[in-house]
PDB file of C-alpha atoms in Angstrom:
ATOM      1  CA  UNK L   1       0.027  -0.010  -0.032  1.00 58.00           C
ATOM      2  CA  UNK L   2       1.335   3.430  -0.946  1.00 68.00           C
ATOM      3  CA  UNK L   3       0.705   6.966   0.276  1.00 81.00           C
ATOM      4  CA  UNK L   4       2.188  10.370  -0.504  1.00 86.00           C
ATOM      5  CA  UNK L   5       4.593  12.358   1.566  1.00 84.00           C
ATOM      6  CA  UNK L   6       5.012  15.971   0.505  1.00 86.00           C
ATOM      7  CA  UNK L   7       6.942  19.093   1.258  1.00 87.00           C
ATOM      8  CA  UNK L   8      10.684  19.602   1.037  1.00 90.00           C
ATOM      9  CA  UNK L   9      11.575  18.919   4.697  1.00 85.00           C
ATOM     10  CA  UNK L  10       9.378  15.804   5.010  1.00 81.00           C
ATOM     11  CA  UNK L  11      10.625  14.258   1.807  1.00 89.00           C
ATOM     12  CA  UNK L  12      14.234  15.046   2.536  1.00 90.00           C
ATOM     13  CA  UNK L  13      13.847  13.384   5.934  1.00 83.00           C
ATOM     14  CA  UNK L  14      12.407  10.254   4.282  1.00 84.00           C
ATOM     15  CA  UNK L  15      15.234  10.078   1.715  1.00 91.00           C
ATOM     16  CA  UNK L  16      17.826  10.457   4.486  1.00 89.00           C
ATOM     17  CA  UNK L  17      16.268   8.102   7.089  1.00 81.00           C
ATOM     18  CA  UNK L  18      14.275   5.515   5.197  1.00 82.00           C
ATOM     19  CA  UNK L  19      15.054   5.667   1.434  1.00 90.00           C
ATOM     20  CA  UNK L  20      13.882   2.055   1.011  1.00 89.00           C
ATOM     21  CA  UNK L  21      10.330   3.186   1.706  1.00 86.00           C
ATOM     22  CA  UNK L  22      10.386   5.732  -1.137  1.00 92.00           C
ATOM     23  CA  UNK L  23       9.024   4.272  -4.388  1.00 93.00           C
ATOM     24  CA  UNK L  24       9.272   7.410  -6.496  1.00 95.00           C
ATOM     25  CA  UNK L  25       9.980  11.137  -6.374  1.00 96.00           C
ATOM     26  CA  UNK L  26       7.636  13.582  -8.133  1.00 95.00           C
ATOM     27  CA  UNK L  27       8.957  17.071  -8.705  1.00 96.00           C
ATOM     28  CA  UNK L  28       7.281  20.182 -10.146  1.00 94.00           C
ATOM     29  CA  UNK L  29       8.557  21.027 -13.677  1.00 93.00           C
ATOM     30  CA  UNK L  30      10.719  24.120 -13.789  1.00 88.00           C
ATOM     31  CA  UNK L  31      11.840  24.080 -10.124  1.00 84.00           C
ATOM     32  CA  UNK L  32      15.625  24.328 -10.039  1.00 84.00           C
ATOM     33  CA  UNK L  33      17.151  25.461  -6.721  1.00 89.00           C
ATOM     34  CA  UNK L  34      19.635  24.169  -4.215  1.00 92.00           C
ATOM     35  CA  UNK L  35      17.154  22.304  -2.000  1.00 92.00           C
ATOM     36  CA  UNK L  36      15.531  20.547  -4.992  1.00 94.00           C
ATOM     37  CA  UNK L  37      18.939  19.554  -6.312  1.00 95.00           C
ATOM     38  CA  UNK L  38      19.750  17.994  -2.939  1.00 94.00           C
ATOM     39  CA  UNK L  39      16.580  15.866  -3.192  1.00 95.00           C
ATOM     40  CA  UNK L  40      17.517  14.840  -6.760  1.00 95.00           C
ATOM     41  CA  UNK L  41      20.986  13.858  -5.644  1.00 95.00           C
ATOM     42  CA  UNK L  42      19.619  11.822  -2.716  1.00 95.00           C
ATOM     43  CA  UNK L  43      17.117  10.061  -5.010  1.00 95.00           C
ATOM     44  CA  UNK L  44      19.770   9.265  -7.586  1.00 95.00           C
ATOM     45  CA  UNK L  45      22.071   7.946  -4.887  1.00 95.00           C
ATOM     46  CA  UNK L  46      19.388   5.534  -3.758  1.00 96.00           C
ATOM     47  CA  UNK L  47      18.289   4.743  -7.367  1.00 96.00           C
ATOM     48  CA  UNK L  48      14.802   6.173  -6.808  1.00 96.00           C
ATOM     49  CA  UNK L  49      12.872   6.947  -9.948  1.00 96.00           C
ATOM     50  CA  UNK L  50      12.243  10.708 -10.520  1.00 96.00           C
ATOM     51  CA  UNK L  51       9.317  12.167 -12.544  1.00 95.00           C
ATOM     52  CA  UNK L  52       8.625  15.804 -13.384  1.00 95.00           C
ATOM     53  CA  UNK L  53       4.971  16.904 -13.390  1.00 94.00           C
ATOM     54  CA  UNK L  54       3.381  20.284 -13.829  1.00 93.00           C
ATOM     55  CA  UNK L  55       2.009  22.056 -10.808  1.00 92.00           C
ATOM     56  CA  UNK L  56      -1.607  21.356 -11.589  1.00 92.00           C
ATOM     57  CA  UNK L  57      -1.016  17.587 -11.572  1.00 93.00           C
ATOM     58  CA  UNK L  58       0.637  17.831  -8.148  1.00 92.00           C
ATOM     59  CA  UNK L  59      -2.169  20.050  -6.842  1.00 91.00           C
ATOM     60  CA  UNK L  60      -4.760  17.444  -7.847  1.00 90.00           C
ATOM     61  CA  UNK L  61      -2.770  14.715  -6.133  1.00 87.00           C
ATOM     62  CA  UNK L  62      -2.148  16.492  -2.815  1.00 84.00           C
ATOM     63  CA  UNK L  63      -4.458  18.245  -0.329  1.00 77.00           C
ATOM     64  CA  UNK L  64      -1.891  20.593   1.163  1.00 78.00           C
ATOM     65  CA  UNK L  65       1.173  22.729   0.420  1.00 84.00           C
ATOM     66  CA  UNK L  66       3.511  20.370  -1.434  1.00 89.00           C
ATOM     67  CA  UNK L  67       6.192  22.971  -2.335  1.00 91.00           C
ATOM     68  CA  UNK L  68       6.635  21.169  -5.706  1.00 93.00           C
ATOM     69  CA  UNK L  69       7.880  17.979  -4.014  1.00 94.00           C
ATOM     70  CA  UNK L  70       5.971  14.727  -3.548  1.00 92.00           C
ATOM     71  CA  UNK L  71       7.219  11.260  -2.684  1.00 92.00           C
ATOM     72  CA  UNK L  72       5.362   8.081  -3.249  1.00 92.00           C
ATOM     73  CA  UNK L  73       6.114   5.966  -0.232  1.00 88.00           C
ATOM     74  CA  UNK L  74       5.103   2.715   1.458  1.00 85.00           C
ATOM     75  CA  UNK L  75       2.502   3.527   4.095  1.00 78.00           C
ATOM     76  CA  UNK L  76       3.755   4.157   7.649  1.00 80.00           C
ATOM     77  CA  UNK L  77       3.185   1.064   9.699  1.00 84.00           C
ATOM     78  CA  UNK L  78       0.447   1.508  12.315  1.00 90.00           C
ATOM     79  CA  UNK L  79       1.111  -0.634  15.382  1.00 94.00           C
ATOM     80  CA  UNK L  80      -1.351  -2.552  17.629  1.00 95.00           C
ATOM     81  CA  UNK L  81      -1.748  -3.725  21.256  1.00 96.00           C
ATOM     82  CA  UNK L  82       0.564  -6.724  20.707  1.00 96.00           C
ATOM     83  CA  UNK L  83       3.406  -4.400  19.574  1.00 96.00           C
ATOM     84  CA  UNK L  84       2.827  -2.174  22.616  1.00 97.00           C
ATOM     85  CA  UNK L  85       2.962  -5.168  25.041  1.00 96.00           C
ATOM     86  CA  UNK L  86       6.186  -6.356  23.441  1.00 96.00           C
ATOM     87  CA  UNK L  87       7.679  -2.854  23.511  1.00 96.00           C
ATOM     88  CA  UNK L  88       7.014  -2.460  27.236  1.00 96.00           C
ATOM     89  CA  UNK L  89       8.663  -5.877  27.930  1.00 95.00           C
ATOM     90  CA  UNK L  90      11.716  -5.140  25.844  1.00 95.00           C
ATOM     91  CA  UNK L  91      12.472  -1.634  27.014  1.00 95.00           C
ATOM     92  CA  UNK L  92      15.721  -1.259  28.990  1.00 94.00           C
ATOM     93  CA  UNK L  93      14.709   2.162  30.310  1.00 95.00           C
ATOM     94  CA  UNK L  94      11.475   3.220  32.097  1.00 96.00           C
ATOM     95  CA  UNK L  95       8.555   3.538  29.628  1.00 97.00           C
ATOM     96  CA  UNK L  96       7.841   7.136  28.519  1.00 98.00           C
ATOM     97  CA  UNK L  97       4.621   7.229  26.482  1.00 98.00           C
ATOM     98  CA  UNK L  98       2.181   9.726  25.037  1.00 98.00           C
ATOM     99  CA  UNK L  99      -1.540   8.895  24.826  1.00 98.00           C
ATOM    100  CA  UNK L 100      -3.925  10.926  22.676  1.00 98.00           C
ATOM    101  CA  UNK L 101      -7.612  10.710  23.579  1.00 97.00           C
ATOM    102  CA  UNK L 102      -9.987  12.127  20.960  1.00 93.00           C
ATOM    103  CA  UNK L 103      -7.390  14.085  19.008  1.00 95.00           C
ATOM    104  CA  UNK L 104      -8.983  14.085  15.541  1.00 94.00           C
ATOM    105  CA  UNK L 105      -7.002  16.687  13.574  1.00 94.00           C
ATOM    106  CA  UNK L 106      -4.187  15.188  11.458  1.00 94.00           C
ATOM    107  CA  UNK L 107      -2.205  18.387  11.875  1.00 94.00           C
ATOM    108  CA  UNK L 108      -2.307  17.959  15.605  1.00 96.00           C
ATOM    109  CA  UNK L 109      -1.406  14.321  15.402  1.00 97.00           C
ATOM    110  CA  UNK L 110       1.642  15.146  13.251  1.00 95.00           C
ATOM    111  CA  UNK L 111       2.731  17.960  15.570  1.00 96.00           C
ATOM    112  CA  UNK L 112       2.345  15.583  18.636  1.00 97.00           C
ATOM    113  CA  UNK L 113       4.479  12.913  16.884  1.00 97.00           C
ATOM    114  CA  UNK L 114       7.166  15.506  16.249  1.00 94.00           C
ATOM    115  CA  UNK L 115       7.081  16.723  19.805  1.00 96.00           C
ATOM    116  CA  UNK L 116       7.166  13.150  21.043  1.00 97.00           C
ATOM    117  CA  UNK L 117      10.191  12.352  19.022  1.00 95.00           C
ATOM    118  CA  UNK L 118      12.010  15.398  20.325  1.00 95.00           C
ATOM    119  CA  UNK L 119      11.263  14.446  23.934  1.00 97.00           C
ATOM    120  CA  UNK L 120      12.381  10.842  23.539  1.00 96.00           C
ATOM    121  CA  UNK L 121       8.881   9.251  23.761  1.00 97.00           C
ATOM    122  CA  UNK L 122       8.921   5.552  22.884  1.00 97.00           C
ATOM    123  CA  UNK L 123       5.402   5.394  21.421  1.00 97.00           C
ATOM    124  CA  UNK L 124       2.291   7.490  20.789  1.00 98.00           C
ATOM    125  CA  UNK L 125      -0.984   5.680  21.612  1.00 98.00           C
ATOM    126  CA  UNK L 126      -4.522   6.445  20.334  1.00 97.00           C
ATOM    127  CA  UNK L 127      -7.881   4.766  20.234  1.00 95.00           C
ATOM    128  CA  UNK L 128      -9.200   3.338  16.916  1.00 93.00           C
ATOM    129  CA  UNK L 129     -12.318   5.517  17.190  1.00 90.00           C
ATOM    130  CA  UNK L 130     -12.369   9.326  17.319  1.00 86.00           C
ATOM    131  CA  UNK L 131      -8.682   9.658  16.412  1.00 93.00           C
ATOM    132  CA  UNK L 132      -6.866  11.413  13.614  1.00 93.00           C
ATOM    133  CA  UNK L 133      -5.654   9.185  10.703  1.00 91.00           C
ATOM    134  CA  UNK L 134      -1.952   8.903  10.079  1.00 91.00           C
ATOM    135  CA  UNK L 135      -2.402  10.306   6.588  1.00 87.00           C
ATOM    136  CA  UNK L 136      -0.100  12.345   4.334  1.00 80.00           C
ATOM    137  CA  UNK L 137      -0.904  15.583   6.147  1.00 85.00           C
ATOM    138  CA  UNK L 138      -0.013  14.118   9.519  1.00 90.00           C
ATOM    139  CA  UNK L 139       3.171  12.599   8.124  1.00 85.00           C
ATOM    140  CA  UNK L 140       4.221  15.985   6.575  1.00 81.00           C
ATOM    141  CA  UNK L 141       3.619  17.874   9.786  1.00 87.00           C
ATOM    142  CA  UNK L 142       5.503  15.256  11.814  1.00 88.00           C
ATOM    143  CA  UNK L 143       8.685  16.096   9.716  1.00 79.00           C
ATOM    144  CA  UNK L 144      10.037  12.554   9.807  1.00 77.00           C
ATOM    145  CA  UNK L 145       8.779  11.624  13.305  1.00 86.00           C
ATOM    146  CA  UNK L 146       6.035   9.380  11.937  1.00 86.00           C
ATOM    147  CA  UNK L 147       8.915   7.088  10.794  1.00 80.00           C
ATOM    148  CA  UNK L 148      10.766   7.152  14.125  1.00 85.00           C
ATOM    149  CA  UNK L 149       8.014   7.145  16.785  1.00 93.00           C
ATOM    150  CA  UNK L 150       5.694   4.087  16.717  1.00 94.00           C
ATOM    151  CA  UNK L 151       2.035   5.038  16.411  1.00 96.00           C
ATOM    152  CA  UNK L 152      -0.037   2.486  18.293  1.00 97.00           C
ATOM    153  CA  UNK L 153      -3.822   2.299  17.603  1.00 97.00           C
ATOM    154  CA  UNK L 154      -5.749   0.298  20.163  1.00 97.00           C
ATOM    155  CA  UNK L 155      -9.349  -0.936  20.198  1.00 96.00           C
ATOM    156  CA  UNK L 156     -10.132  -0.021  23.781  1.00 96.00           C
ATOM    157  CA  UNK L 157      -8.101   2.896  25.268  1.00 97.00           C
ATOM    158  CA  UNK L 158      -9.425   2.399  28.856  1.00 96.00           C
ATOM    159  CA  UNK L 159      -8.427  -1.275  28.772  1.00 97.00           C
ATOM    160  CA  UNK L 160      -4.980  -0.379  27.374  1.00 98.00           C
ATOM    161  CA  UNK L 161      -4.493   2.078  30.274  1.00 98.00           C
ATOM    162  CA  UNK L 162      -5.314  -0.565  32.798  1.00 97.00           C
ATOM    163  CA  UNK L 163      -2.837  -2.989  31.086  1.00 97.00           C
ATOM    164  CA  UNK L 164      -0.145  -0.249  31.319  1.00 98.00           C
ATOM    165  CA  UNK L 165      -0.870   0.222  34.964  1.00 98.00           C
ATOM    166  CA  UNK L 166      -0.615  -3.520  35.537  1.00 97.00           C
ATOM    167  CA  UNK L 167       2.864  -3.302  33.904  1.00 96.00           C
ATOM    168  CA  UNK L 168       3.931  -0.626  36.423  1.00 97.00           C
ATOM    169  CA  UNK L 169       3.270   2.430  34.205  1.00 98.00           C
ATOM    170  CA  UNK L 170       1.978   5.567  36.047  1.00 98.00           C
ATOM    171  CA  UNK L 171      -0.776   7.320  34.090  1.00 98.00           C
ATOM    172  CA  UNK L 172      -0.820  11.081  34.259  1.00 98.00           C
ATOM    173  CA  UNK L 173      -3.810  12.801  32.666  1.00 97.00           C
ATOM    174  CA  UNK L 174      -4.123  16.517  31.796  1.00 95.00           C
ATOM    175  CA  UNK L 175      -7.275  18.460  32.776  1.00 92.00           C
ATOM    176  CA  UNK L 176      -8.011  22.098  33.201  1.00 85.00           C
ATOM    177  CA  UNK L 177      -9.787  21.472  36.516  1.00 87.00           C
ATOM    178  CA  UNK L 178      -6.901  19.563  38.077  1.00 91.00           C
ATOM    179  CA  UNK L 179      -5.608  20.989  41.302  1.00 93.00           C
ATOM    180  CA  UNK L 180      -2.015  19.941  40.809  1.00 96.00           C
ATOM    181  CA  UNK L 181       0.284  21.856  38.430  1.00 96.00           C
ATOM    182  CA  UNK L 182       2.391  19.823  35.995  1.00 96.00           C
ATOM    183  CA  UNK L 183       5.607  21.125  37.503  1.00 95.00           C
ATOM    184  CA  UNK L 184       4.479  20.073  40.931  1.00 95.00           C
ATOM    185  CA  UNK L 185       3.714  16.505  39.974  1.00 96.00           C
ATOM    186  CA  UNK L 186       6.184  13.593  39.966  1.00 95.00           C
ATOM    187  CA  UNK L 187       6.801  12.700  36.286  1.00 97.00           C
ATOM    188  CA  UNK L 188       9.749  10.357  36.733  1.00 95.00           C
ATOM    189  CA  UNK L 189       9.801   6.594  36.413  1.00 95.00           C
ATOM    190  CA  UNK L 190       7.583   4.579  34.072  1.00 97.00           C
ATOM    191  CA  UNK L 191       4.838   6.969  32.883  1.00 97.00           C
ATOM    192  CA  UNK L 192       2.231   7.692  30.206  1.00 98.00           C
ATOM    193  CA  UNK L 193       1.038  11.196  29.579  1.00 98.00           C
ATOM    194  CA  UNK L 194      -2.607  11.493  28.408  1.00 98.00           C
ATOM    195  CA  UNK L 195      -3.703  14.437  26.355  1.00 97.00           C
ATOM    196  CA  UNK L 196      -7.397  14.999  25.614  1.00 93.00           C
ATOM    197  CA  UNK L 197      -9.045  16.748  22.747  1.00 87.00           C
ATOM    198  CA  UNK L 198      -9.124  20.506  22.787  1.00 76.00           C
ATOM    199  CA  UNK L 199     -12.303  21.817  24.368  1.00 76.00           C
ATOM    200  CA  UNK L 200     -13.833  18.440  25.501  1.00 78.00           C
ATOM    201  CA  UNK L 201     -10.661  17.099  27.083  1.00 87.00           C
ATOM    202  CA  UNK L 202     -10.289  13.417  28.082  1.00 93.00           C
ATOM    203  CA  UNK L 203     -13.296  11.088  27.946  1.00 93.00           C
ATOM    204  CA  UNK L 204     -14.784   9.937  31.253  1.00 93.00           C
ATOM    205  CA  UNK L 205     -13.415   6.405  31.131  1.00 94.00           C
ATOM    206  CA  UNK L 206      -9.958   7.694  30.259  1.00 95.00           C
ATOM    207  CA  UNK L 207     -10.083  10.159  33.097  1.00 95.00           C
ATOM    208  CA  UNK L 208     -11.138   7.426  35.550  1.00 95.00           C
ATOM    209  CA  UNK L 209      -8.117   5.325  34.661  1.00 96.00           C
ATOM    210  CA  UNK L 210      -5.570   8.031  35.338  1.00 97.00           C
ATOM    211  CA  UNK L 211      -3.400   7.824  38.504  1.00 97.00           C
ATOM    212  CA  UNK L 212      -3.096  11.576  38.727  1.00 97.00           C
ATOM    213  CA  UNK L 213      -4.330  14.720  36.982  1.00 97.00           C
ATOM    214  CA  UNK L 214      -2.285  17.793  36.246  1.00 97.00           C
ATOM    215  CA  UNK L 215      -2.746  21.141  34.569  1.00 94.00           C
ATOM    216  CA  UNK L 216      -0.527  23.723  32.983  1.00 92.00           C
ATOM    217  CA  UNK L 217      -0.312  27.070  34.785  1.00 90.00           C
ATOM    218  CA  UNK L 218      -2.005  29.713  32.590  1.00 83.00           C
ATOM    219  CA  UNK L 219      -1.204  33.389  33.287  1.00 78.00           C
ATOM    220  CA  UNK L 220      -3.115  35.037  30.434  1.00 72.00           C
ATOM    221  CA  UNK L 221      -6.683  35.270  29.314  1.00 66.00           C
ATOM    222  CA  UNK L 222      -6.561  32.225  27.055  1.00 67.00           C
ATOM    223  CA  UNK L 223      -8.060  29.207  28.760  1.00 66.00           C
ATOM    224  CA  UNK L 224      -6.245  26.455  26.851  1.00 74.00           C
ATOM    225  CA  UNK L 225      -3.358  25.626  24.563  1.00 84.00           C
ATOM    226  CA  UNK L 226      -3.256  23.729  21.245  1.00 90.00           C
ATOM    227  CA  UNK L 227      -2.935  20.031  22.190  1.00 94.00           C
ATOM    228  CA  UNK L 228       0.517  19.687  20.576  1.00 94.00           C
ATOM    229  CA  UNK L 229       1.802  22.757  22.440  1.00 95.00           C
ATOM    230  CA  UNK L 230       0.351  21.486  25.717  1.00 95.00           C
ATOM    231  CA  UNK L 231       1.925  18.019  25.061  1.00 97.00           C
ATOM    232  CA  UNK L 232       5.276  19.709  24.505  1.00 97.00           C
ATOM    233  CA  UNK L 233       5.045  21.640  27.789  1.00 97.00           C
ATOM    234  CA  UNK L 234       4.196  18.558  29.772  1.00 97.00           C
ATOM    235  CA  UNK L 235       6.566  16.209  28.053  1.00 98.00           C
ATOM    236  CA  UNK L 236       9.528  18.497  28.481  1.00 98.00           C
ATOM    237  CA  UNK L 237       8.694  19.017  32.106  1.00 97.00           C
ATOM    238  CA  UNK L 238       8.935  15.249  32.373  1.00 98.00           C
ATOM    239  CA  UNK L 239      12.217  15.293  30.498  1.00 97.00           C
ATOM    240  CA  UNK L 240      13.551  17.953  32.903  1.00 97.00           C
ATOM    241  CA  UNK L 241      12.635  15.883  35.913  1.00 97.00           C
ATOM    242  CA  UNK L 242      13.871  12.589  34.393  1.00 94.00           C
ATOM    243  CA  UNK L 243      17.273  14.147  33.449  1.00 91.00           C
ATOM    244  CA  UNK L 244      17.607  15.906  36.750  1.00 78.00           C
TER     245      UNK L 244
END
């Protein structure tokens, strides 16, 4: 199964990290600049077929800003509960996971994957229902992180959280009404951070399966942050504590 990855940065990351997944490189006719030449050189080095199309053809193929660069790639592998169980068993360091509950925007999913990669998260987990698809838009926004951070889709998120708890993973949920600030909570050791959808937050069953709830201190008039920004704040507070 194939999908498209687009945009200069996302395609370059693919060519550098996982060239074997790239089946073909599509470039806009007439584009000749240094960055495009770098992509051409990488593709030729890995013996990847290059085709030149006019802009209208690329526009029809891609729903987004492609910058004249599209790669046909093997679809990113979506993992399941079995993979997650094996991952937890094989880790030589404490689990550090990100759970997305009801995040349905592919842009937010991609940004969360990118943030998770930067923080050293070992997997991003989401429920099969009411979750964003790992489509070309999400992959582009992730800027290569969709290939490095496993995306685990589970059938029943509440059950998965219970299984993580049974494996010794501490579940920290984020909620605006929480009394504990994220910087006051203990985020060391085996942990999973749960981020809910903007506005509605975590679902009831998800909330009930959290070991603790935290919130981000907000000094201004805005009541909430974009989910990927909030995830970054919380994940890097955990990184600070874990490294300290």
